[in-house]
């Protein structure tokens, strides 16, 4: 390799980022070398600060620097509706789109037998407790429109069976195989508005309202 060892090491680290290939990793490393030293210092200290100060909200699982997180402690949110999501990225996408004003619960995983992934059992039981004690009138299971999202949906639905709130699921709008994290605002709005009732109590997939 004709490149210096530290540059090569940094390139290897960058190439582990999602969506970053070898060429982009090289561009990032060379870009950093061209910037004033303060830029690298700020980048390094910001990464350290993020790692030290950010943790998961004890109620919803959102990333936060205070517990409960700003969403869980916001008095203006609709505390009657809970939206269950696979990951923080999906939650940030819904928040950014401004299409949902209730509370969230992040599963922090999904069911994917192909990848050997399953829902963390402690998150599922925590969700059960939260739904039992939270007094919600509706729980939206907002898993991604994929095979894994489907499997995750049924695992969550099964864990909430016989509980009081109406259970709904995101409907049309989201492209099959896509993710909530990458959907645009119009699509997210359509899928929230067209959610369908999947409560086991009435045992049918009726459209909401
Ligand atoms: Zn929270």
Short mmCIF file of C-alpha atoms and ligand atoms in Angstrom, two decimals:
data_model
loop_
_atom_site.label_atom_id
_atom_site.label_comp_id
_atom_site.label_asym_id
_atom_site.label_seq_id
_atom_site.Cartn_x
_atom_site.Cartn_y
_atom_site.Cartn_z
CA UNK A 1 0.00 0.00 0.00
CA UNK A 2 1.45 3.34 -1.04
CA UNK A 3 -0.57 5.33 1.48
CA UNK A 4 0.52 6.19 5.04
CA UNK A 5 -0.52 3.72 7.71
CA UNK A 6 -2.64 6.19 9.81
CA UNK A 7 -4.53 7.30 6.69
CA UNK A 8 -5.16 3.70 5.77
CA UNK A 9 -6.44 2.98 9.28
CA UNK A 10 -8.84 5.91 9.13
CA UNK A 11 -10.05 4.82 5.69
CA UNK A 12 -10.77 1.36 7.05
CA UNK A 13 -12.81 2.87 9.89
CA UNK A 14 -14.81 5.10 7.51
CA UNK A 15 -15.48 2.17 5.19
CA UNK A 16 -17.35 0.45 8.04
CA UNK A 17 -20.01 3.20 7.99
CA UNK A 18 -23.29 2.17 6.36
CA UNK A 19 -23.37 3.15 2.69
CA UNK A 20 -19.69 4.15 2.59
CA UNK A 21 -17.46 2.24 0.16
CA UNK A 22 -13.66 2.28 -0.16
CA UNK A 23 -13.61 5.29 -2.49
CA UNK A 24 -15.82 7.45 -0.28
CA UNK A 25 -13.76 6.39 2.76
CA UNK A 26 -10.64 7.59 0.94
CA UNK A 27 -12.30 10.90 0.06
CA UNK A 28 -13.30 11.43 3.72
CA UNK A 29 -9.77 10.75 4.96
CA UNK A 30 -8.15 13.03 2.36
CA UNK A 31 -10.76 15.73 3.04
CA UNK A 32 -9.86 15.65 6.75
CA UNK A 33 -6.18 16.05 5.94
CA UNK A 34 -6.98 19.15 3.88
CA UNK A 35 -8.97 20.81 6.68
CA UNK A 36 -7.42 22.90 9.48
CA UNK A 37 -6.44 20.80 12.51
CA UNK A 38 -9.32 22.23 14.57
CA UNK A 39 -11.81 20.43 12.36
CA UNK A 40 -10.35 17.02 13.22
CA UNK A 41 -10.14 18.03 16.91
CA UNK A 42 -13.80 19.06 16.96
CA UNK A 43 -14.86 15.92 15.14
CA UNK A 44 -12.96 13.70 17.59
CA UNK A 45 -14.23 15.52 20.69
CA UNK A 46 -17.82 15.59 19.39
CA UNK A 47 -17.73 11.82 18.85
CA UNK A 48 -16.38 11.32 22.40
CA UNK A 49 -19.00 13.67 23.87
CA UNK A 50 -21.79 11.87 22.00
CA UNK A 51 -20.58 8.50 23.30
CA UNK A 52 -20.30 9.78 26.89
CA UNK A 53 -23.53 11.77 27.15
CA UNK A 54 -26.03 9.84 25.03
CA UNK A 55 -28.01 6.90 26.34
CA UNK A 56 -31.39 5.23 25.81
CA UNK A 57 -34.51 6.72 27.43
CA UNK A 58 -35.66 4.34 30.18
CA UNK A 59 -39.28 4.62 28.97
CA UNK A 60 -39.24 4.61 25.17
CA UNK A 61 -35.68 3.71 24.17
CA UNK A 62 -35.09 6.96 22.27
CA UNK A 63 -31.52 8.29 22.30
CA UNK A 64 -31.28 11.11 24.82
CA UNK A 65 -29.04 13.09 27.15
CA UNK A 66 -31.77 13.32 29.82
CA UNK A 67 -34.10 10.70 31.27
CA UNK A 68 -36.99 10.57 30.42
CA UNK A 69 -36.31 11.89 26.94
CA UNK A 70 -37.88 15.17 25.67
CA UNK A 71 -40.63 13.22 23.84
CA UNK A 72 -41.71 11.18 26.89
CA UNK A 73 -41.70 14.27 29.12
CA UNK A 74 -43.49 16.57 26.65
CA UNK A 75 -46.88 17.48 28.22
CA UNK A 76 -48.35 18.44 24.85
CA UNK A 77 -48.06 14.99 23.26
CA UNK A 78 -51.07 12.71 22.94
CA UNK A 79 -50.49 10.21 25.76
CA UNK A 80 -53.29 7.95 24.52
CA UNK A 81 -51.50 6.66 21.42
CA UNK A 82 -48.32 4.60 21.42
CA UNK A 83 -46.31 3.94 18.27
CA UNK A 84 -44.07 0.87 18.39
CA UNK A 85 -41.02 1.05 16.11
CA UNK A 86 -38.07 -1.19 15.26
CA UNK A 87 -35.32 1.39 15.76
CA UNK A 88 -34.43 4.99 16.63
CA UNK A 89 -33.86 5.86 12.97
CA UNK A 90 -37.53 5.14 12.20
CA UNK A 91 -38.59 7.29 15.15
CA UNK A 92 -36.44 10.22 14.04
CA UNK A 93 -37.97 9.94 10.59
CA UNK A 94 -41.54 10.17 11.98
CA UNK A 95 -40.55 13.05 14.27
CA UNK A 96 -38.89 14.94 11.45
CA UNK A 97 -41.95 14.45 9.24
CA UNK A 98 -44.15 15.79 12.07
CA UNK A 99 -46.92 13.30 11.26
CA UNK A 100 -47.33 11.74 14.71
CA UNK A 101 -47.90 13.43 18.07
CA UNK A 102 -48.28 10.47 20.42
CA UNK A 103 -45.64 8.54 22.35
CA UNK A 104 -43.13 5.99 21.08
CA UNK A 105 -41.69 2.66 22.07
CA UNK A 106 -38.54 1.47 20.32
CA UNK A 107 -38.03 -2.27 20.14
CA UNK A 108 -34.30 -2.04 19.46
CA UNK A 109 -34.37 -5.05 17.19
CA UNK A 110 -36.41 -7.09 14.75
CA UNK A 111 -37.25 -10.68 13.94
CA UNK A 112 -34.99 -11.91 11.14
CA UNK A 113 -34.26 -15.66 11.20
CA UNK A 114 -32.03 -15.28 8.11
CA UNK A 115 -29.71 -12.92 10.02
CA UNK A 116 -30.12 -14.73 13.33
CA UNK A 117 -31.86 -11.68 14.83
CA UNK A 118 -34.73 -11.68 17.28
CA UNK A 119 -36.50 -9.13 19.46
CA UNK A 120 -34.73 -8.55 22.76
CA UNK A 121 -37.01 -10.41 25.25
CA UNK A 122 -36.59 -7.69 27.88
CA UNK A 123 -37.88 -5.05 25.43
CA UNK A 124 -40.95 -7.15 24.63
CA UNK A 125 -41.79 -7.63 28.30
CA UNK A 126 -41.12 -3.93 28.95
CA UNK A 127 -43.56 -3.09 26.14
CA UNK A 128 -46.14 -5.39 27.72
CA UNK A 129 -45.81 -3.60 31.06
CA UNK A 130 -45.94 -0.18 29.42
CA UNK A 131 -49.12 -1.02 27.46
CA UNK A 132 -50.78 -2.63 30.49
CA UNK A 133 -50.05 0.33 32.77
CA UNK A 134 -49.90 3.21 30.28
CA UNK A 135 -53.66 3.63 29.74
CA UNK A 136 -53.30 3.89 25.95
CA UNK A 137 -56.41 3.79 23.78
CA UNK A 138 -54.42 2.73 20.71
CA UNK A 139 -51.11 1.02 19.97
CA UNK A 140 -49.76 1.40 16.42
CA UNK A 141 -47.33 -1.34 15.46
CA UNK A 142 -45.20 0.51 12.91
CA UNK A 143 -42.77 -2.11 11.67
CA UNK A 144 -41.12 -1.84 8.27
CA UNK A 145 -42.81 -3.15 5.08
CA UNK A 146 -40.51 -6.14 4.67
CA UNK A 147 -40.50 -9.85 5.52
CA UNK A 148 -38.59 -9.07 8.72
CA UNK A 149 -41.01 -6.21 9.49
CA UNK A 150 -43.94 -8.63 9.06
CA UNK A 151 -42.41 -11.20 11.37
CA UNK A 152 -41.66 -8.48 13.90
CA UNK A 153 -45.23 -7.19 13.61
CA UNK A 154 -46.70 -10.62 14.42
CA UNK A 155 -44.31 -11.13 17.34
CA UNK A 156 -45.38 -7.78 18.83
CA UNK A 157 -49.06 -8.40 18.09
CA UNK A 158 -48.84 -11.79 19.81
CA UNK A 159 -47.20 -10.28 22.88
CA UNK A 160 -50.00 -7.70 23.19
CA UNK A 161 -52.93 -10.04 22.67
CA UNK A 162 -55.68 -9.84 25.25
CA UNK A 163 -54.61 -6.31 26.18
CA UNK A 164 -57.09 -3.47 26.20
CA UNK A 165 -55.99 -0.87 23.63
CA UNK A 166 -57.00 -1.05 20.01
CA UNK A 167 -54.05 -2.25 17.96
CA UNK A 168 -53.41 -0.83 14.50
CA UNK A 169 -50.84 -1.25 11.79
CA UNK A 170 -49.44 1.13 9.17
CA UNK A 171 -51.11 0.55 5.82
CA UNK A 172 -50.55 1.63 2.25
CA UNK A 173 -48.03 4.20 1.15
CA UNK A 174 -44.85 2.54 2.31
CA UNK A 175 -43.08 0.74 -0.53
CA UNK A 176 -42.57 -2.99 0.00
CA UNK A 177 -39.02 -3.68 1.10
CA UNK A 178 -38.54 0.00 2.02
CA UNK A 179 -37.97 1.40 5.48
CA UNK A 180 -39.75 3.96 7.63
CA UNK A 181 -36.38 5.60 8.23
CA UNK A 182 -36.08 6.52 4.55
CA UNK A 183 -39.71 7.29 3.71
CA UNK A 184 -40.70 10.86 2.84
CA UNK A 185 -43.20 12.96 4.78
CA UNK A 186 -46.14 12.42 2.40
CA UNK A 187 -45.66 8.64 2.49
CA UNK A 188 -45.39 8.58 6.28
CA UNK A 189 -48.49 10.75 6.60
CA UNK A 190 -50.46 8.45 4.26
CA UNK A 191 -49.41 5.31 6.09
CA UNK A 192 -50.25 6.73 9.52
CA UNK A 193 -53.62 8.05 8.35
CA UNK A 194 -54.57 4.78 6.64
CA UNK A 195 -53.57 2.50 9.49
CA UNK A 196 -55.76 -0.56 9.93
CA UNK A 197 -57.20 -2.14 13.04
CA UNK A 198 -55.57 -5.48 13.80
CA UNK A 199 -56.86 -5.96 17.34
CA UNK A 200 -57.30 -9.66 18.04
CA UNK A 201 -60.50 -8.81 19.91
CA UNK A 202 -62.50 -8.26 16.72
CA UNK A 203 -60.29 -10.62 14.76
CA UNK A 204 -60.47 -8.69 11.52
CA UNK A 205 -58.33 -6.25 9.58
CA UNK A 206 -60.79 -3.35 9.41
CA UNK A 207 -59.84 0.04 8.22
CA UNK A 208 -59.60 2.67 10.97
CA UNK A 209 -62.77 4.80 11.31
ZN1 LIG B 1 -38.51 8.52 25.95
#
